[in-house]
PDB file of C-alpha atoms and ligand atoms in Angstrom:
ATOM      1  CA  MET C  39     166.200  35.285  47.248  1.00 44.00           C
ATOM      2  CA  HIS C  40     167.839  36.273  43.992  1.00 49.00           C
ATOM      3  CA  GLY C  41     171.289  37.771  43.643  1.00 47.00           C
ATOM      4  CA  VAL C  42     171.953  38.602  47.303  1.00 44.00           C
ATOM      5  CA  GLU C  43     175.591  37.547  47.176  1.00 48.00           C
ATOM      6  CA  LEU C  44     176.319  39.697  44.180  1.00 56.00           C
ATOM      7  CA  THR C  45     174.542  42.888  45.140  1.00 70.00           C
ATOM      8  CA  GLU C  46     174.592  43.238  48.894  1.00 71.00           C
ATOM      9  CA  SER C  47     178.015  44.873  49.096  1.00 78.00           C
ATOM     10  CA  LYS C  48     177.414  47.280  46.201  1.00 88.00           C
ATOM     11  CA  ASN C  49     176.679  50.976  46.518  1.00 92.00           C
ATOM     12  CA  ILE C  50     173.801  51.931  44.304  1.00 95.00           C
ATOM     13  CA  LEU C  51     172.609  55.360  43.286  1.00 95.00           C
ATOM     14  CA  VAL C  52     169.048  55.530  41.989  1.00 97.00           C
ATOM     15  CA  VAL C  53     168.188  58.641  39.982  1.00 97.00           C
ATOM     16  CA  GLY C  54     164.396  58.896  40.072  1.00 97.00           C
ATOM     17  CA  GLY C  55     162.455  57.298  42.900  1.00 96.00           C
ATOM     18  CA  GLY C  56     159.068  57.096  41.167  1.00 95.00           C
ATOM     19  CA  ASN C  57     156.995  54.008  40.433  1.00 91.00           C
ATOM     20  CA  MET C  58     159.714  51.919  38.873  1.00 92.00           C
ATOM     21  CA  GLY C  59     162.504  53.179  41.150  1.00 95.00           C
ATOM     22  CA  ARG C  60     160.404  52.293  44.173  1.00 93.00           C
ATOM     23  CA  ALA C  61     159.503  48.846  42.834  1.00 91.00           C
ATOM     24  CA  LEU C  62     163.167  48.052  42.224  1.00 94.00           C
ATOM     25  CA  VAL C  63     164.408  49.365  45.554  1.00 95.00           C
ATOM     26  CA  GLY C  64     161.644  47.383  47.290  1.00 93.00           C
ATOM     27  CA  GLY C  65     162.749  44.255  45.423  1.00 91.00           C
ATOM     28  CA  TRP C  66     166.412  44.736  46.374  1.00 93.00           C
ATOM     29  CA  LEU C  67     165.575  45.261  50.026  1.00 92.00           C
ATOM     30  CA  GLY C  68     163.403  42.142  49.911  1.00 89.00           C
ATOM     31  CA  ASN C  69     166.448  40.278  48.610  1.00 86.00           C
ATOM     32  CA  GLY C  70     168.552  41.396  51.560  1.00 87.00           C
ATOM     33  CA  HIS C  71     170.300  44.408  50.072  1.00 89.00           C
ATOM     34  CA  ALA C  72     171.357  46.762  52.880  1.00 90.00           C
ATOM     35  CA  PRO C  73     169.308  49.994  52.806  1.00 92.00           C
ATOM     36  CA  ALA C  74     172.450  51.933  53.755  1.00 90.00           C
ATOM     37  CA  ARG C  75     174.016  50.957  50.406  1.00 91.00           C
ATOM     38  CA  ILE C  76     171.183  52.446  48.381  1.00 94.00           C
ATOM     39  CA  HIS C  77     170.866  56.169  47.811  1.00 94.00           C
ATOM     40  CA  VAL C  78     168.073  57.812  45.874  1.00 96.00           C
ATOM     41  CA  VAL C  79     168.015  61.230  44.232  1.00 95.00           C
ATOM     42  CA  ASP C  80     164.572  62.654  43.521  1.00 96.00           C
ATOM     43  CA  PRO C  81     163.330  66.258  43.720  1.00 96.00           C
ATOM     44  CA  SER C  82     159.805  65.087  44.550  1.00 97.00           C
ATOM     45  CA  ASP C  83     158.950  65.285  48.278  1.00 96.00           C
ATOM     46  CA  ASP C  84     156.492  62.407  47.897  1.00 97.00           C
ATOM     47  CA  ALA C  85     159.045  60.152  46.219  1.00 96.00           C
ATOM     48  CA  ARG C  86     161.625  60.869  48.935  1.00 96.00           C
ATOM     49  CA  ALA C  87     159.071  60.287  51.698  1.00 96.00           C
ATOM     50  CA  ALA C  88     158.154  56.917  50.136  1.00 95.00           C
ATOM     51  CA  MET C  89     161.832  55.943  50.078  1.00 95.00           C
ATOM     52  CA  ALA C  90     162.210  57.009  53.706  1.00 94.00           C
ATOM     53  CA  THR C  91     159.432  54.586  54.683  1.00 94.00           C
ATOM     54  CA  LEU C  92     161.561  51.835  53.099  1.00 92.00           C
ATOM     55  CA  GLY C  93     164.517  52.964  55.248  1.00 93.00           C
ATOM     56  CA  VAL C  94     166.461  54.291  52.263  1.00 94.00           C
ATOM     57  CA  THR C  95     168.148  57.701  52.228  1.00 91.00           C
ATOM     58  CA  ALA C  96     166.926  60.019  49.519  1.00 93.00           C
ATOM     59  CA  SER C  97     168.086  63.494  48.648  1.00 93.00           C
ATOM     60  CA  ALA C  98     166.747  66.153  46.345  1.00 92.00           C
ATOM     61  CA  GLU C  99     170.053  66.747  44.579  1.00 88.00           C
ATOM     62  CA  LEU C 100     173.213  65.000  43.531  1.00 82.00           C
ATOM     63  CA  ALA C 101     175.381  67.234  45.753  1.00 70.00           C
ATOM     64  CA  GLU C 102     174.434  65.209  48.827  1.00 61.00           C
ATOM     65  CA  MET C 103     175.652  61.952  47.285  1.00 60.00           C
ATOM     66  CA  PRO C 104     178.235  59.481  48.654  1.00 64.00           C
ATOM     67  CA  ASP C 105     181.486  59.224  46.626  1.00 64.00           C
ATOM     68  CA  ALA C 106     181.948  55.514  45.928  1.00 84.00           C
ATOM     69  CA  VAL C 107     179.152  54.314  43.683  1.00 92.00           C
ATOM     70  CA  ASP C 108     179.192  50.923  41.897  1.00 95.00           C
ATOM     71  CA  LEU C 109     176.044  51.447  39.866  1.00 96.00           C
ATOM     72  CA  VAL C 110     173.957  54.423  38.801  1.00 96.00           C
ATOM     73  CA  MET C 111     170.418  53.518  37.848  1.00 97.00           C
ATOM     74  CA  LEU C 112     168.599  56.071  35.711  1.00 97.00           C
ATOM     75  CA  ALA C 113     164.882  55.760  36.452  1.00 97.00           C
ATOM     76  CA  VAL C 114     163.457  59.124  35.450  1.00 97.00           C
ATOM     77  CA  LYS C 115     160.966  59.608  32.615  1.00 94.00           C
ATOM     78  CA  PRO C 116     162.582  59.420  29.152  1.00 92.00           C
ATOM     79  CA  GLN C 117     161.705  63.058  28.428  1.00 93.00           C
ATOM     80  CA  GLN C 118     163.482  64.157  31.644  1.00 94.00           C
ATOM     81  CA  LEU C 119     166.786  62.479  30.748  1.00 95.00           C
ATOM     82  CA  GLU C 120     168.159  65.239  28.540  1.00 95.00           C
ATOM     83  CA  ASN C 121     168.077  67.630  31.507  1.00 95.00           C
ATOM     84  CA  VAL C 122     168.932  65.154  34.259  1.00 96.00           C
ATOM     85  CA  VAL C 123     171.824  63.050  32.912  1.00 96.00           C
ATOM     86  CA  PRO C 124     174.491  65.759  32.314  1.00 96.00           C
ATOM     87  CA  ALA C 125     174.737  66.328  36.084  1.00 93.00           C
ATOM     88  CA  TYR C 126     176.027  62.727  36.422  1.00 93.00           C
ATOM     89  CA  ARG C 127     178.815  63.009  33.851  1.00 93.00           C
ATOM     90  CA  THR C 128     181.663  63.396  36.345  1.00 90.00           C
ATOM     91  CA  LEU C 129     180.377  60.726  38.705  1.00 89.00           C
ATOM     92  CA  CYS C 130     179.865  58.239  35.846  1.00 90.00           C
ATOM     93  CA  GLN C 131     183.406  58.717  34.594  1.00 85.00           C
ATOM     94  CA  HIS C 132     184.737  57.330  37.868  1.00 80.00           C
ATOM     95  CA  GLY C 133     183.876  53.706  37.185  1.00 87.00           C
ATOM     96  CA  PRO C 134     180.259  52.864  38.013  1.00 94.00           C
ATOM     97  CA  VAL C 135     178.122  51.014  35.506  1.00 96.00           C
ATOM     98  CA  VAL C 136     175.151  53.085  34.355  1.00 97.00           C
ATOM     99  CA  LEU C 137     171.882  51.149  34.134  1.00 98.00           C
ATOM    100  CA  SER C 138     169.079  52.940  32.292  1.00 97.00           C
ATOM    101  CA  ILE C 139     165.531  51.637  32.489  1.00 96.00           C
ATOM    102  CA  ALA C 140     164.133  54.481  30.372  1.00 94.00           C
ATOM    103  CA  ALA C 141     161.905  53.225  27.585  1.00 90.00           C
ATOM    104  CA  GLY C 142     163.174  53.878  24.083  1.00 89.00           C
ATOM    105  CA  LYS C 143     166.429  55.669  24.940  1.00 93.00           C
ATOM    106  CA  ARG C 144     169.325  54.075  23.115  1.00 95.00           C
ATOM    107  CA  ILE C 145     172.794  53.437  24.515  1.00 97.00           C
ATOM    108  CA  GLY C 146     174.191  56.009  22.048  1.00 96.00           C
ATOM    109  CA  PHE C 147     172.030  58.704  23.653  1.00 96.00           C
ATOM    110  CA  PHE C 148     173.747  58.147  27.017  1.00 97.00           C
ATOM    111  CA  GLU C 149     177.209  57.806  25.451  1.00 96.00           C
ATOM    112  CA  ARG C 150     176.775  61.209  23.809  1.00 96.00           C
ATOM    113  CA  ILE C 151     176.036  62.828  27.185  1.00 96.00           C
ATOM    114  CA  LEU C 152     178.250  60.781  29.525  1.00 96.00           C
ATOM    115  CA  GLY C 153     181.122  59.877  27.191  1.00 94.00           C
ATOM    116  CA  ALA C 154     181.752  56.793  25.039  1.00 92.00           C
ATOM    117  CA  ASP C 155     184.042  55.237  27.659  1.00 94.00           C
ATOM    118  CA  VAL C 156     181.265  54.857  30.245  1.00 96.00           C
ATOM    119  CA  ALA C 157     179.953  51.331  30.925  1.00 97.00           C
ATOM    120  CA  LEU C 158     176.273  51.386  29.945  1.00 98.00           C
ATOM    121  CA  VAL C 159     173.459  48.884  30.253  1.00 98.00           C
ATOM    122  CA  ARG C 160     170.018  49.539  28.856  1.00 98.00           C
ATOM    123  CA  ALA C 161     167.125  47.646  30.388  1.00 97.00           C
ATOM    124  CA  MET C 162     163.514  47.326  29.301  1.00 96.00           C
ATOM    125  CA  PRO C 163     161.380  46.219  32.254  1.00 95.00           C
ATOM    126  CA  ASN C 164     157.583  46.071  32.222  1.00 94.00           C
ATOM    127  CA  THR C 165     154.803  47.073  34.602  1.00 93.00           C
ATOM    128  CA  PRO C 166     154.384  43.747  36.470  1.00 94.00           C
ATOM    129  CA  ALA C 167     157.830  44.491  37.935  1.00 92.00           C
ATOM    130  CA  ALA C 168     155.817  46.485  40.484  1.00 89.00           C
ATOM    131  CA  ILE C 169     154.739  43.137  42.019  1.00 92.00           C
ATOM    132  CA  GLY C 170     157.971  41.239  41.315  1.00 92.00           C
ATOM    133  CA  GLN C 171     156.507  39.591  38.178  1.00 95.00           C
ATOM    134  CA  GLY C 172     158.257  41.664  35.553  1.00 96.00           C
ATOM    135  CA  MET C 173     160.148  40.728  32.406  1.00 97.00           C
ATOM    136  CA  THR C 174     163.312  42.717  31.785  1.00 98.00           C
ATOM    137  CA  VAL C 175     165.533  42.523  28.723  1.00 98.00           C
ATOM    138  CA  LEU C 176     169.029  44.000  28.987  1.00 98.00           C
ATOM    139  CA  THR C 177     171.648  45.037  26.479  1.00 98.00           C
ATOM    140  CA  ALA C 178     175.121  46.431  27.176  1.00 98.00           C
ATOM    141  CA  ASN C 179     177.866  48.404  25.475  1.00 97.00           C
ATOM    142  CA  ALA C 180     181.392  46.996  25.112  1.00 96.00           C
ATOM    143  CA  ARG C 181     182.646  48.810  28.235  1.00 96.00           C
ATOM    144  CA  VAL C 182     180.544  46.702  30.598  1.00 97.00           C
ATOM    145  CA  SER C 183     182.554  44.048  32.479  1.00 96.00           C
ATOM    146  CA  ALA C 184     181.249  40.551  33.260  1.00 96.00           C
ATOM    147  CA  GLN C 185     180.921  41.579  36.902  1.00 95.00           C
ATOM    148  CA  GLN C 186     178.917  44.652  36.002  1.00 96.00           C
ATOM    149  CA  ARG C 187     176.623  42.549  33.796  1.00 97.00           C
ATOM    150  CA  SER C 188     176.031  40.202  36.718  1.00 96.00           C
ATOM    151  CA  LEU C 189     175.278  43.114  39.005  1.00 95.00           C
ATOM    152  CA  CYS C 190     172.727  44.611  36.593  1.00 97.00           C
ATOM    153  CA  GLU C 191     171.161  41.201  35.999  1.00 97.00           C
ATOM    154  CA  SER C 192     170.861  40.492  39.735  1.00 95.00           C
ATOM    155  CA  LEU C 193     169.268  43.850  40.386  1.00 95.00           C
ATOM    156  CA  MET C 194     166.658  43.424  37.660  1.00 96.00           C
ATOM    157  CA  ARG C 195     166.030  39.808  38.674  1.00 95.00           C
ATOM    158  CA  ALA C 196     164.756  41.177  41.986  1.00 92.00           C
ATOM    159  CA  VAL C 197     161.577  42.236  40.146  1.00 93.00           C
ATOM    160  CA  GLY C 198     161.101  39.273  37.781  1.00 96.00           C
ATOM    161  CA  ASP C 199     162.681  37.378  34.904  1.00 97.00           C
ATOM    162  CA  VAL C 200     165.693  38.624  32.937  1.00 98.00           C
ATOM    163  CA  ALA C 201     167.083  38.030  29.442  1.00 98.00           C
ATOM    164  CA  TRP C 202     169.992  39.563  27.498  1.00 98.00           C
ATOM    165  CA  LEU C 203     170.181  40.743  23.904  1.00 98.00           C
ATOM    166  CA  ASP C 204     173.429  41.322  22.014  1.00 96.00           C
ATOM    167  CA  ASP C 205     171.766  43.363  19.294  1.00 97.00           C
ATOM    168  CA  GLU C 206     170.354  46.583  20.716  1.00 97.00           C
ATOM    169  CA  ASN C 207     168.234  47.060  17.578  1.00 96.00           C
ATOM    170  CA  LEU C 208     166.006  44.216  18.780  1.00 97.00           C
ATOM    171  CA  MET C 209     165.018  46.274  21.833  1.00 97.00           C
ATOM    172  CA  ASP C 210     162.251  47.776  19.667  1.00 96.00           C
ATOM    173  CA  ALA C 211     160.815  44.277  19.230  1.00 97.00           C
ATOM    174  CA  VAL C 212     161.150  43.653  22.965  1.00 97.00           C
ATOM    175  CA  THR C 213     159.326  46.900  23.635  1.00 96.00           C
ATOM    176  CA  ALA C 214     156.551  45.770  21.286  1.00 97.00           C
ATOM    177  CA  VAL C 215     156.166  42.403  23.044  1.00 98.00           C
ATOM    178  CA  SER C 216     156.952  42.522  26.772  1.00 97.00           C
ATOM    179  CA  GLY C 217     157.149  46.315  27.210  1.00 95.00           C
ATOM    180  CA  SER C 218     153.761  47.167  25.741  1.00 96.00           C
ATOM    181  CA  GLY C 219     152.455  43.619  26.219  1.00 97.00           C
ATOM    182  CA  PRO C 220     150.822  44.100  29.630  1.00 97.00           C
ATOM    183  CA  ALA C 221     148.396  46.530  27.949  1.00 98.00           C
ATOM    184  CA  TYR C 222     147.409  43.831  25.433  1.00 98.00           C
ATOM    185  CA  VAL C 223     146.643  41.471  28.313  1.00 98.00           C
ATOM    186  CA  PHE C 224     144.711  44.185  30.182  1.00 98.00           C
ATOM    187  CA  LEU C 225     142.639  44.619  27.025  1.00 98.00           C
ATOM    188  CA  LEU C 226     142.029  40.865  26.899  1.00 98.00           C
ATOM    189  CA  ILE C 227     140.756  41.010  30.493  1.00 98.00           C
ATOM    190  CA  GLU C 228     138.511  43.973  29.660  1.00 98.00           C
ATOM    191  CA  CYS C 229     137.076  42.244  26.578  1.00 98.00           C
ATOM    192  CA  LEU C 230     136.564  38.943  28.367  1.00 98.00           C
ATOM    193  CA  THR C 231     134.783  40.777  31.208  1.00 98.00           C
ATOM    194  CA  ASP C 232     132.473  42.584  28.775  1.00 98.00           C
ATOM    195  CA  ALA C 233     131.804  39.364  26.871  1.00 98.00           C
ATOM    196  CA  ALA C 234     130.943  37.603  30.155  1.00 98.00           C
ATOM    197  CA  VAL C 235     128.447  40.356  30.995  1.00 98.00           C
ATOM    198  CA  ALA C 236     126.972  40.013  27.504  1.00 98.00           C
ATOM    199  CA  VAL C 237     126.178  36.334  28.155  1.00 98.00           C
ATOM    200  CA  GLY C 238     124.412  37.136  31.429  1.00 98.00           C
ATOM    201  CA  LEU C 239     126.961  37.298  34.289  1.00 98.00           C
ATOM    202  CA  ASP C 240     127.055  40.259  36.675  1.00 98.00           C
ATOM    203  CA  ARG C 241     130.068  42.546  36.247  1.00 98.00           C
ATOM    204  CA  LYS C 242     131.736  41.679  39.554  1.00 98.00           C
ATOM    205  CA  LEU C 243     131.760  37.961  38.832  1.00 98.00           C
ATOM    206  CA  ALA C 244     132.620  38.628  35.173  1.00 98.00           C
ATOM    207  CA  ARG C 245     135.730  40.556  36.226  1.00 98.00           C
ATOM    208  CA  GLN C 246     136.770  37.892  38.727  1.00 98.00           C
ATOM    209  CA  LEU C 247     136.428  35.148  36.088  1.00 98.00           C
ATOM    210  CA  ALA C 248     138.348  37.138  33.487  1.00 98.00           C
ATOM    211  CA  GLU C 249     141.214  38.134  35.806  1.00 98.00           C
ATOM    212  CA  ARG C 250     141.626  34.692  37.381  1.00 98.00           C
ATOM    213  CA  THR C 251     141.412  32.949  34.026  1.00 98.00           C
ATOM    214  CA  VAL C 252     144.140  35.121  32.497  1.00 98.00           C
ATOM    215  CA  ALA C 253     146.369  34.949  35.601  1.00 98.00           C
ATOM    216  CA  GLY C 254     145.800  31.217  36.144  1.00 98.00           C
ATOM    217  CA  ALA C 255     146.252  30.260  32.492  1.00 98.00           C
ATOM    218  CA  GLY C 256     149.425  32.385  32.321  1.00 97.00           C
ATOM    219  CA  ALA C 257     150.880  30.731  35.416  1.00 97.00           C
ATOM    220  CA  TYR C 258     149.862  27.291  34.114  1.00 97.00           C
ATOM    221  CA  ALA C 259     151.472  27.920  30.716  1.00 97.00           C
ATOM    222  CA  GLU C 260     154.652  29.158  32.394  1.00 96.00           C
ATOM    223  CA  SER C 261     154.924  26.170  34.734  1.00 97.00           C
ATOM    224  CA  SER C 262     154.042  23.548  32.129  1.00 97.00           C
ATOM    225  CA  GLU C 263     156.525  21.598  30.000  1.00 97.00           C
ATOM    226  CA  ALA C 264     154.069  21.804  27.122  1.00 97.00           C
ATOM    227  CA  ASN C 265     153.991  24.979  25.030  1.00 97.00           C
ATOM    228  CA  ALA C 266     150.867  27.159  24.826  1.00 97.00           C
ATOM    229  CA  GLY C 267     149.739  25.602  21.527  1.00 97.00           C
ATOM    230  CA  GLU C 268     149.852  22.105  23.029  1.00 98.00           C
ATOM    231  CA  LEU C 269     147.960  23.248  26.126  1.00 98.00           C
ATOM    232  CA  ARG C 270     145.313  24.842  23.895  1.00 98.00           C
ATOM    233  CA  ARG C 271     144.886  21.638  21.898  1.00 97.00           C
ATOM    234  CA  GLN C 272     144.643  19.617  25.138  1.00 96.00           C
ATOM    235  CA  VAL C 273     141.589  21.614  26.265  1.00 96.00           C
ATOM    236  CA  THR C 274     139.887  21.740  22.851  1.00 97.00           C
ATOM    237  CA  SER C 275     137.587  18.757  22.307  1.00 96.00           C
ATOM    238  CA  PRO C 276     136.275  18.296  18.771  1.00 96.00           C
ATOM    239  CA  GLY C 277     132.798  19.768  18.528  1.00 96.00           C
ATOM    240  CA  GLY C 278     133.010  21.244  22.038  1.00 96.00           C
ATOM    241  CA  THR C 279     132.556  24.713  23.532  1.00 97.00           C
ATOM    242  CA  THR C 280     136.218  25.769  23.362  1.00 97.00           C
ATOM    243  CA  GLU C 281     136.391  24.823  19.697  1.00 97.00           C
ATOM    244  CA  ALA C 282     133.288  26.912  18.982  1.00 97.00           C
ATOM    245  CA  ALA C 283     135.057  29.974  20.414  1.00 98.00           C
ATOM    246  CA  LEU C 284     138.467  29.213  18.872  1.00 98.00           C
ATOM    247  CA  ASP C 285     136.910  28.855  15.405  1.00 97.00           C
ATOM    248  CA  ILE C 286     136.091  32.549  15.700  1.00 97.00           C
ATOM    249  CA  LEU C 287     139.276  33.682  17.478  1.00 98.00           C
ATOM    250  CA  MET C 288     141.512  31.838  15.018  1.00 97.00           C
ATOM    251  CA  SER C 289     139.696  32.816  11.829  1.00 97.00           C
ATOM    252  CA  GLU C 290     141.664  34.458   9.023  1.00 95.00           C
ATOM    253  CA  ASP C 291     141.422  37.979  10.484  1.00 94.00           C
ATOM    254  CA  GLY C 292     141.181  36.741  14.093  1.00 97.00           C
ATOM    255  CA  LEU C 293     143.536  37.012  17.051  1.00 97.00           C
ATOM    256  CA  PRO C 294     146.752  35.660  15.437  1.00 97.00           C
ATOM    257  CA  ALA C 295     146.541  38.150  12.568  1.00 97.00           C
ATOM    258  CA  LEU C 296     145.485  40.985  14.870  1.00 97.00           C
ATOM    259  CA  LEU C 297     148.351  40.417  17.295  1.00 98.00           C
ATOM    260  CA  ARG C 298     150.887  40.170  14.485  1.00 98.00           C
ATOM    261  CA  ARG C 299     149.708  43.544  13.186  1.00 98.00           C
ATOM    262  CA  ALA C 300     149.608  45.067  16.666  1.00 98.00           C
ATOM    263  CA  VAL C 301     153.144  43.963  17.560  1.00 98.00           C
ATOM    264  CA  ALA C 302     154.455  45.084  14.155  1.00 98.00           C
ATOM    265  CA  ALA C 303     152.868  48.521  14.704  1.00 98.00           C
ATOM    266  CA  ALA C 304     154.415  48.856  18.178  1.00 97.00           C
ATOM    267  CA  ASN C 305     157.806  47.721  16.825  1.00 96.00           C
ATOM    268  CA  GLU C 306     157.605  50.333  14.076  1.00 96.00           C
ATOM    269  CA  ARG C 307     156.556  53.070  16.515  1.00 94.00           C
ATOM    270  CA  SER C 308     159.403  52.194  18.871  1.00 93.00           C
ATOM    271  CA  ARG C 309     161.869  52.563  15.974  1.00 91.00           C
ATOM    272  CA  GLU C 310     160.399  55.932  15.010  1.00 90.00           C
ATOM    273  CA  LEU C 311     160.571  57.205  18.613  1.00 84.00           C
ATOM    274  CA  ALA C 312     164.190  56.070  19.015  1.00 77.00           C
TER     275      ALA C 312
HETATM  276  N1  NAP Q 478     156.388  52.246  34.973  1.00 59.52           N
HETATM  277  C1  NAP Q 478     156.645  51.229  34.152  1.00 59.52           C
HETATM  278  O1  NAP Q 478     155.934  50.238  34.091  1.00 59.52           O
HETATM  279  C2  NAP Q 478     157.864  51.235  33.280  1.00 59.52           C
HETATM  280  C3  NAP Q 478     158.098  50.160  32.412  1.00 59.52           C
HETATM  281  C4  NAP Q 478     159.264  50.173  31.626  1.00 59.52           C
HETATM  282  C5  NAP Q 478     160.139  51.234  31.721  1.00 59.52           C
HETATM  283  N2  NAP Q 478     159.868  52.261  32.559  1.00 59.52           N
HETATM  284  C6  NAP Q 478     160.792  53.382  32.616  1.00 59.52           C
HETATM  285  O2  NAP Q 478     161.130  53.668  33.946  1.00 59.52           O
HETATM  286  C7  NAP Q 478     161.398  55.055  34.048  1.00 59.52           C
HETATM  287  C8  NAP Q 478     160.672  55.599  35.266  1.00 59.52           C
HETATM  288  O3  NAP Q 478     159.279  55.424  35.073  1.00 59.52           O
HETATM  289  P1  NAP Q 478     158.273  55.626  36.279  1.00 59.52           P
HETATM  290  O4  NAP Q 478     156.969  55.085  35.846  1.00 59.52           O
HETATM  291  O5  NAP Q 478     158.906  55.129  37.540  1.00 59.52           O
HETATM  292  O6  NAP Q 478     158.223  57.241  36.306  1.00 59.52           O
HETATM  293  P2  NAP Q 478     157.834  58.188  37.529  1.00 59.52           P
HETATM  294  O7  NAP Q 478     156.945  57.483  38.477  1.00 59.52           O
HETATM  295  O8  NAP Q 478     157.418  59.506  36.941  1.00 59.52           O
HETATM  296  O9  NAP Q 478     159.242  58.385  38.278  1.00 59.52           O
HETATM  297  C9  NAP Q 478     160.227  59.270  37.840  1.00 59.52           C
HETATM  298  C10 NAP Q 478     160.701  60.033  39.064  1.00 59.52           C
HETATM  299  O10 NAP Q 478     161.849  60.801  38.696  1.00 59.52           O
HETATM  300  C11 NAP Q 478     161.740  62.045  39.348  1.00 59.52           C
HETATM  301  N3  NAP Q 478     162.624  63.079  38.799  1.00 59.52           N
HETATM  302  C12 NAP Q 478     162.341  64.112  37.999  1.00 59.52           C
HETATM  303  N4  NAP Q 478     163.459  64.870  37.786  1.00 59.52           N
HETATM  304  C13 NAP Q 478     164.464  64.270  38.474  1.00 59.52           C
HETATM  305  C14 NAP Q 478     165.833  64.589  38.675  1.00 59.52           C
HETATM  306  N5  NAP Q 478     166.397  65.662  38.128  1.00 59.52           N
HETATM  307  N6  NAP Q 478     166.590  63.762  39.434  1.00 59.52           N
HETATM  308  C15 NAP Q 478     166.045  62.670  39.989  1.00 59.52           C
HETATM  309  N7  NAP Q 478     164.725  62.333  39.865  1.00 59.52           N
HETATM  310  C16 NAP Q 478     163.953  63.120  39.108  1.00 59.52           C
HETATM  311  C17 NAP Q 478     160.272  62.374  39.205  1.00 59.52           C
HETATM  312  O11 NAP Q 478     159.877  63.420  40.035  1.00 59.52           O
HETATM  313  P3  NAP Q 478     158.623  64.340  39.532  1.00 59.52           P
HETATM  314  O12 NAP Q 478     157.425  63.454  39.599  1.00 59.52           O
HETATM  315  O13 NAP Q 478     158.621  65.450  40.527  1.00 59.52           O
HETATM  316  O14 NAP Q 478     158.952  64.774  38.134  1.00 59.52           O
HETATM  317  C18 NAP Q 478     159.658  61.029  39.601  1.00 59.52           C
HETATM  318  O15 NAP Q 478     159.539  60.889  41.000  1.00 59.52           O
HETATM  319  C19 NAP Q 478     160.948  55.720  32.756  1.00 59.52           C
HETATM  320  O16 NAP Q 478     162.069  56.107  31.998  1.00 59.52           O
HETATM  321  C20 NAP Q 478     160.174  54.641  32.042  1.00 59.52           C
HETATM  322  O17 NAP Q 478     160.346  54.708  30.639  1.00 59.52           O
HETATM  323  C21 NAP Q 478     158.755  52.296  33.340  1.00 59.52           C
END
């Protein structure tokens, strides 16, 4: 139970009740947040119906909104923001903190639309938030109070781990690591599955071995005092099977070099898109 004390009395407006909006609302309710204090705006019938099954009121338009809102979470697609955000200008100038989870949209973008005096927090969550295993990095403008920071942190903690950055420019690096990172791990699972089939295992077992190995090793690394390098060395006997594989993976143009290039490319692309 994360953050119940801080969030349960707060009125939250969620703009966009899609995949991420739903995951977050589900996490808050799981943490004891009262459904009556959450309101969702989404024009999609399906999104509103899904919210209704969670016991949360959802409306198609802002007009049906309650007055006193402590936090406005923007959870629409980045390309929808330009059209969606202006409708919230008046509401946002009455004190709520605005929490955007839109990938790549900088704080300055929201300040231009909502006004520079609005308290703004930008968050970068990742896909495993859908099962409460996300990693979210947050950054705030100078208008955000300590209480508002705590509120945003508690809300994002409902779907995983949280960290703060002072320098918003580093959000591109975050995007390149934890934002896009789940796709790198999915690729690892795909490749390990295919490699398992290539050495004779049937695809069903190959997939099970690959998924469990990645999930189990990740959980083990996270729970261990030792860092990943130490854990790797612990399971690598000289002349053994693991060493035979690592000699290839860690060759000059192997995994370390590949990942460095991949993350640098994502970082660069994130900067271009911003
Ligand atoms: N999914 C992830 O893993 C992930 C990770 C990091 C960040 N994010 C960020 O989270 C945000 C939401 O992503 P998502 O995957 O949840 O997208 P999504 O499933 O498409 O959800 C967005 C929802 O917003 C609705 N919408 C459209 N116009 C609206 C309006 N005027 N007012 C209120 N709602 C409106 C959409 O309805 P329609 O479908 O009818 O358009 C849709 O239901 C994005 O900005 C994304 O960058 C997502």
